[in-house]
Amino acid sequence: LDPVTAQLRKFSTDDGLEATSGFPVAATAVSGSLIATARDLSDGVTYIFTTTSDNRVLKINGETGVSTTFAGPYASIQALIASSSGVFVAYDTVNVAKLLVADGALDTAFGGGDGILDGPYTAVYGLAVSSTSVFVAVNTGAAIQVETRQIADGNLALPVAGLAGATAVTAFVSDASAVYAAFTTGGTNHVAKILHTTGAVDAAFD
């Protein structure tokens, strides 16, 4: 996403040259800085997912630049992550929706039958995914924690990882074996490493 031109631009990983076939995507279609990618197993194409000015999710063909706007809207989208298993949208401060990659419909196998995980939470700070899990950094009102949930149905897969003394999670990312949560306790900044296999904070990480 180019913040100067407000366009989604594509560059070759081989020579760094900008692709011009189907790209850049028009500025009127894209809003904000949220972006995710995932392969649609129904056609084998990798798609780019971002958000629009009217709080919808935009699916963009990574080869042609052709875009499809999913149904919605989802008020105040604050996080977006995607995998071949689904597109996850944190919105309206407290909710997480799982959308089907193919058409953006709510995945009714997730969240107790309506496609929406709603905690109850007072805040959803960030999302991450692995091949089997979706990780959700949340405030339950009683604690700030990282939940490891099954990617198919949203049920808790492992014990939650509490972030002792945290007042907010400011960044949330994942690699192949762990998720990393940057958080604040008063005026101090910290980073916690939460293992995919156990859902626990890695005490050896410091």
Coordinates of C-alpha atoms in Angstrom, one line a residue:
L1 CA 0.0 0.0 0.0
D2 CA 1.5 3.3 -1.1
P3 CA 0.7 6.0 1.5
V4 CA 1.6 8.8 -1.0
T5 CA -0.6 7.7 -3.9
A6 CA -3.1 5.7 -1.8
Q7 CA -2.8 2.8 -4.2
L8 CA -2.0 -0.9 -3.9
R9 CA 1.1 -1.4 -6.1
K10 CA 2.8 -4.7 -7.1
F11 CA 6.5 -5.3 -7.6
S12 CA 8.4 -8.3 -9.0
T13 CA 10.5 -10.2 -6.4
D14 CA 12.9 -11.1 -9.2
D15 CA 14.0 -7.7 -10.4
G16 CA 12.1 -5.2 -8.3
L17 CA 10.2 -3.7 -11.3
E18 CA 6.7 -2.6 -10.8
A19 CA 3.9 -4.7 -12.4
T20 CA 1.6 -2.7 -14.6
S21 CA -0.9 -5.3 -15.7
G22 CA -4.0 -4.8 -13.5
F23 CA -2.0 -2.7 -11.0
P24 CA -2.0 -0.3 -9.2
V25 CA -5.5 -0.7 -7.7
A26 CA -7.4 2.5 -7.8
A27 CA -7.2 4.7 -4.8
T28 CA -10.9 4.9 -4.4
A29 CA -11.1 1.2 -3.6
V30 CA -8.5 1.0 -0.8
S31 CA -8.6 2.7 2.6
G32 CA -6.3 2.3 5.6
S33 CA -3.2 0.2 6.0
L34 CA -4.5 -3.3 6.8
I35 CA -3.3 -5.9 4.3
A36 CA -3.1 -9.7 4.3
T37 CA -2.5 -12.4 1.7
A38 CA -3.8 -16.0 1.3
R39 CA -4.2 -18.6 -1.3
D40 CA -7.7 -19.5 -2.4
L41 CA -7.6 -23.3 -2.6
S42 CA -10.6 -23.3 -5.0
D43 CA -8.6 -21.8 -7.8
G44 CA -5.0 -21.9 -6.6
V45 CA -4.6 -18.1 -6.8
T46 CA -3.0 -16.0 -4.1
Y47 CA -5.2 -13.0 -3.2
I48 CA -4.6 -9.8 -1.3
F49 CA -7.1 -8.7 1.3
T50 CA -7.5 -5.1 2.4
T51 CA -10.2 -2.8 3.6
T52 CA -12.4 -0.2 1.9
S53 CA -13.5 3.3 3.0
D54 CA -17.0 1.9 3.8
N55 CA -15.6 -0.8 6.2
R56 CA -15.7 -3.8 3.9
V57 CA -13.1 -6.3 3.0
L58 CA -11.7 -6.1 -0.6
K59 CA -10.3 -9.3 -2.2
I60 CA -7.7 -8.6 -5.0
N61 CA -6.4 -11.1 -7.4
G62 CA -2.6 -11.1 -7.0
E63 CA -2.1 -11.9 -10.6
T64 CA -4.6 -9.7 -12.4
G65 CA -5.5 -7.0 -9.9
V66 CA -9.2 -7.7 -10.4
S67 CA -11.0 -7.0 -7.1
T68 CA -14.2 -8.2 -5.4
T69 CA -15.8 -6.4 -2.5
F70 CA -17.1 -8.7 0.2
A71 CA -20.4 -8.2 2.0
G72 CA -20.5 -6.2 5.2
P73 CA -19.8 -3.6 6.5
Y74 CA -17.8 -4.4 9.6
A75 CA -17.7 -1.3 11.7
S76 CA -14.3 0.0 12.8
I77 CA -12.1 -2.7 11.4
Q78 CA -8.9 -2.8 13.6
A79 CA -7.2 -6.0 12.5
L80 CA -7.2 -8.3 9.4
I81 CA -5.4 -11.6 8.9
A82 CA -5.8 -14.3 6.3
S83 CA -4.9 -17.9 5.5
S84 CA -6.3 -20.5 3.1
S85 CA -8.6 -21.5 5.9
G86 CA -10.3 -18.1 6.2
V87 CA -10.1 -14.3 6.4
F88 CA -10.3 -13.1 10.0
V89 CA -11.6 -9.6 10.7
A90 CA -11.5 -7.9 14.2
Y91 CA -14.1 -5.1 14.1
D92 CA -16.3 -2.9 16.3
T93 CA -13.7 -3.1 19.1
V94 CA -14.8 -6.5 20.5
N95 CA -15.7 -8.9 17.7
V96 CA -13.8 -11.3 15.4
A97 CA -15.5 -12.6 12.2
K98 CA -14.3 -15.5 10.0
L99 CA -15.0 -15.1 6.3
L100 CA -14.7 -17.7 3.6
V101 CA -11.8 -17.0 1.3
A102 CA -13.8 -17.8 -1.8
D103 CA -16.7 -15.4 -1.4
G104 CA -16.5 -13.6 1.9
A105 CA -19.5 -15.2 3.5
L106 CA -19.4 -15.7 7.2
D107 CA -18.1 -19.2 8.1
T108 CA -20.9 -20.6 10.2
A109 CA -18.7 -23.4 11.5
F110 CA -16.9 -20.7 13.5
G111 CA -17.9 -18.9 16.6
G112 CA -20.7 -21.1 17.7
G113 CA -22.7 -21.1 14.5
D114 CA -22.8 -17.4 13.3
G115 CA -19.2 -17.0 12.1
I116 CA -18.4 -14.4 14.8
L117 CA -16.3 -14.8 17.9
D118 CA -17.4 -12.4 20.6
G119 CA -15.6 -13.4 23.7
P120 CA -17.1 -11.6 25.6
Y121 CA -14.2 -9.0 25.1
T122 CA -13.8 -5.4 25.9
A123 CA -11.1 -5.0 23.2
V124 CA -9.4 -7.1 20.4
Y125 CA -5.9 -5.9 19.9
G126 CA -4.5 -8.2 17.2
L127 CA -4.9 -11.4 15.2
A128 CA -2.4 -14.0 13.9
V129 CA -2.8 -17.4 12.3
S130 CA -0.9 -20.7 11.9
S131 CA -2.0 -23.7 9.8
T132 CA -4.2 -25.0 12.7
S133 CA -4.9 -22.0 15.0
V134 CA -6.0 -18.4 15.1
F135 CA -4.4 -16.3 17.8
V136 CA -6.3 -13.5 19.4
A137 CA -4.8 -10.8 21.6
V138 CA -7.7 -9.5 23.7
N139 CA -8.9 -7.8 26.8
T140 CA -11.6 -9.7 28.6
G141 CA -12.3 -7.0 31.1
A142 CA -10.5 -9.0 33.8
A143 CA -7.2 -9.6 32.0
I144 CA -5.3 -8.9 28.8
Q145 CA -4.3 -12.2 27.3
V146 CA -3.5 -14.2 24.1
E147 CA -5.9 -17.0 23.2
T148 CA -5.0 -19.9 20.9
R149 CA -8.2 -21.0 19.2
Q150 CA -8.9 -23.7 16.6
I151 CA -8.9 -22.2 13.2
A152 CA -12.0 -24.2 12.1
D153 CA -14.5 -23.5 14.8
G154 CA -12.9 -20.9 17.1
N155 CA -13.0 -23.0 20.2
L156 CA -10.1 -22.6 22.7
A157 CA -7.4 -25.1 21.7
L158 CA -4.9 -24.4 24.5
P159 CA -4.8 -22.6 27.9
V160 CA -4.7 -18.8 27.5
A161 CA -1.4 -16.9 28.0
G162 CA -1.9 -14.0 30.4
L163 CA 0.2 -10.8 30.0
A164 CA 0.6 -9.9 33.6
G165 CA 0.2 -6.2 34.3
A166 CA -0.5 -5.3 30.7
T167 CA -2.5 -2.2 29.9
A168 CA -2.6 -2.7 26.1
V169 CA -1.2 -4.8 23.3
T170 CA 0.5 -2.5 20.8
A171 CA 1.7 -5.0 18.2
F172 CA 1.0 -8.7 17.4
V173 CA 2.8 -10.9 14.9
S174 CA 3.5 -14.5 14.2
D175 CA 6.3 -16.7 12.8
A176 CA 6.4 -20.5 12.2
S177 CA 6.6 -21.4 15.8
A178 CA 5.4 -18.6 18.0
V179 CA 3.4 -15.3 18.2
Y180 CA 4.9 -12.2 19.7
A181 CA 2.9 -9.6 21.6
A182 CA 4.3 -6.2 22.3
F183 CA 2.5 -4.7 25.3
T184 CA 2.8 -2.0 27.9
T185 CA 2.7 -2.1 31.7
G186 CA 2.3 1.5 32.9
G187 CA 5.1 3.3 31.1
T188 CA 7.2 0.2 30.3
N189 CA 7.3 -1.7 27.0
H190 CA 7.6 -5.5 26.8
V191 CA 7.5 -8.3 24.2
A192 CA 6.2 -11.7 25.1
K193 CA 6.7 -14.9 23.0
I194 CA 3.8 -17.3 23.0
L195 CA 4.5 -20.8 21.7
H196 CA 2.2 -22.3 19.1
T197 CA 2.6 -25.8 20.6
T198 CA 1.6 -24.9 24.2
G199 CA -0.1 -21.5 24.1
A200 CA 2.1 -20.5 26.9
V201 CA 4.5 -17.6 27.3
D202 CA 8.1 -18.7 26.7
A203 CA 9.9 -17.9 29.9
A204 CA 13.3 -18.3 28.2
F205 CA 12.6 -15.4 25.9
D206 CA 13.9 -12.2 27.3

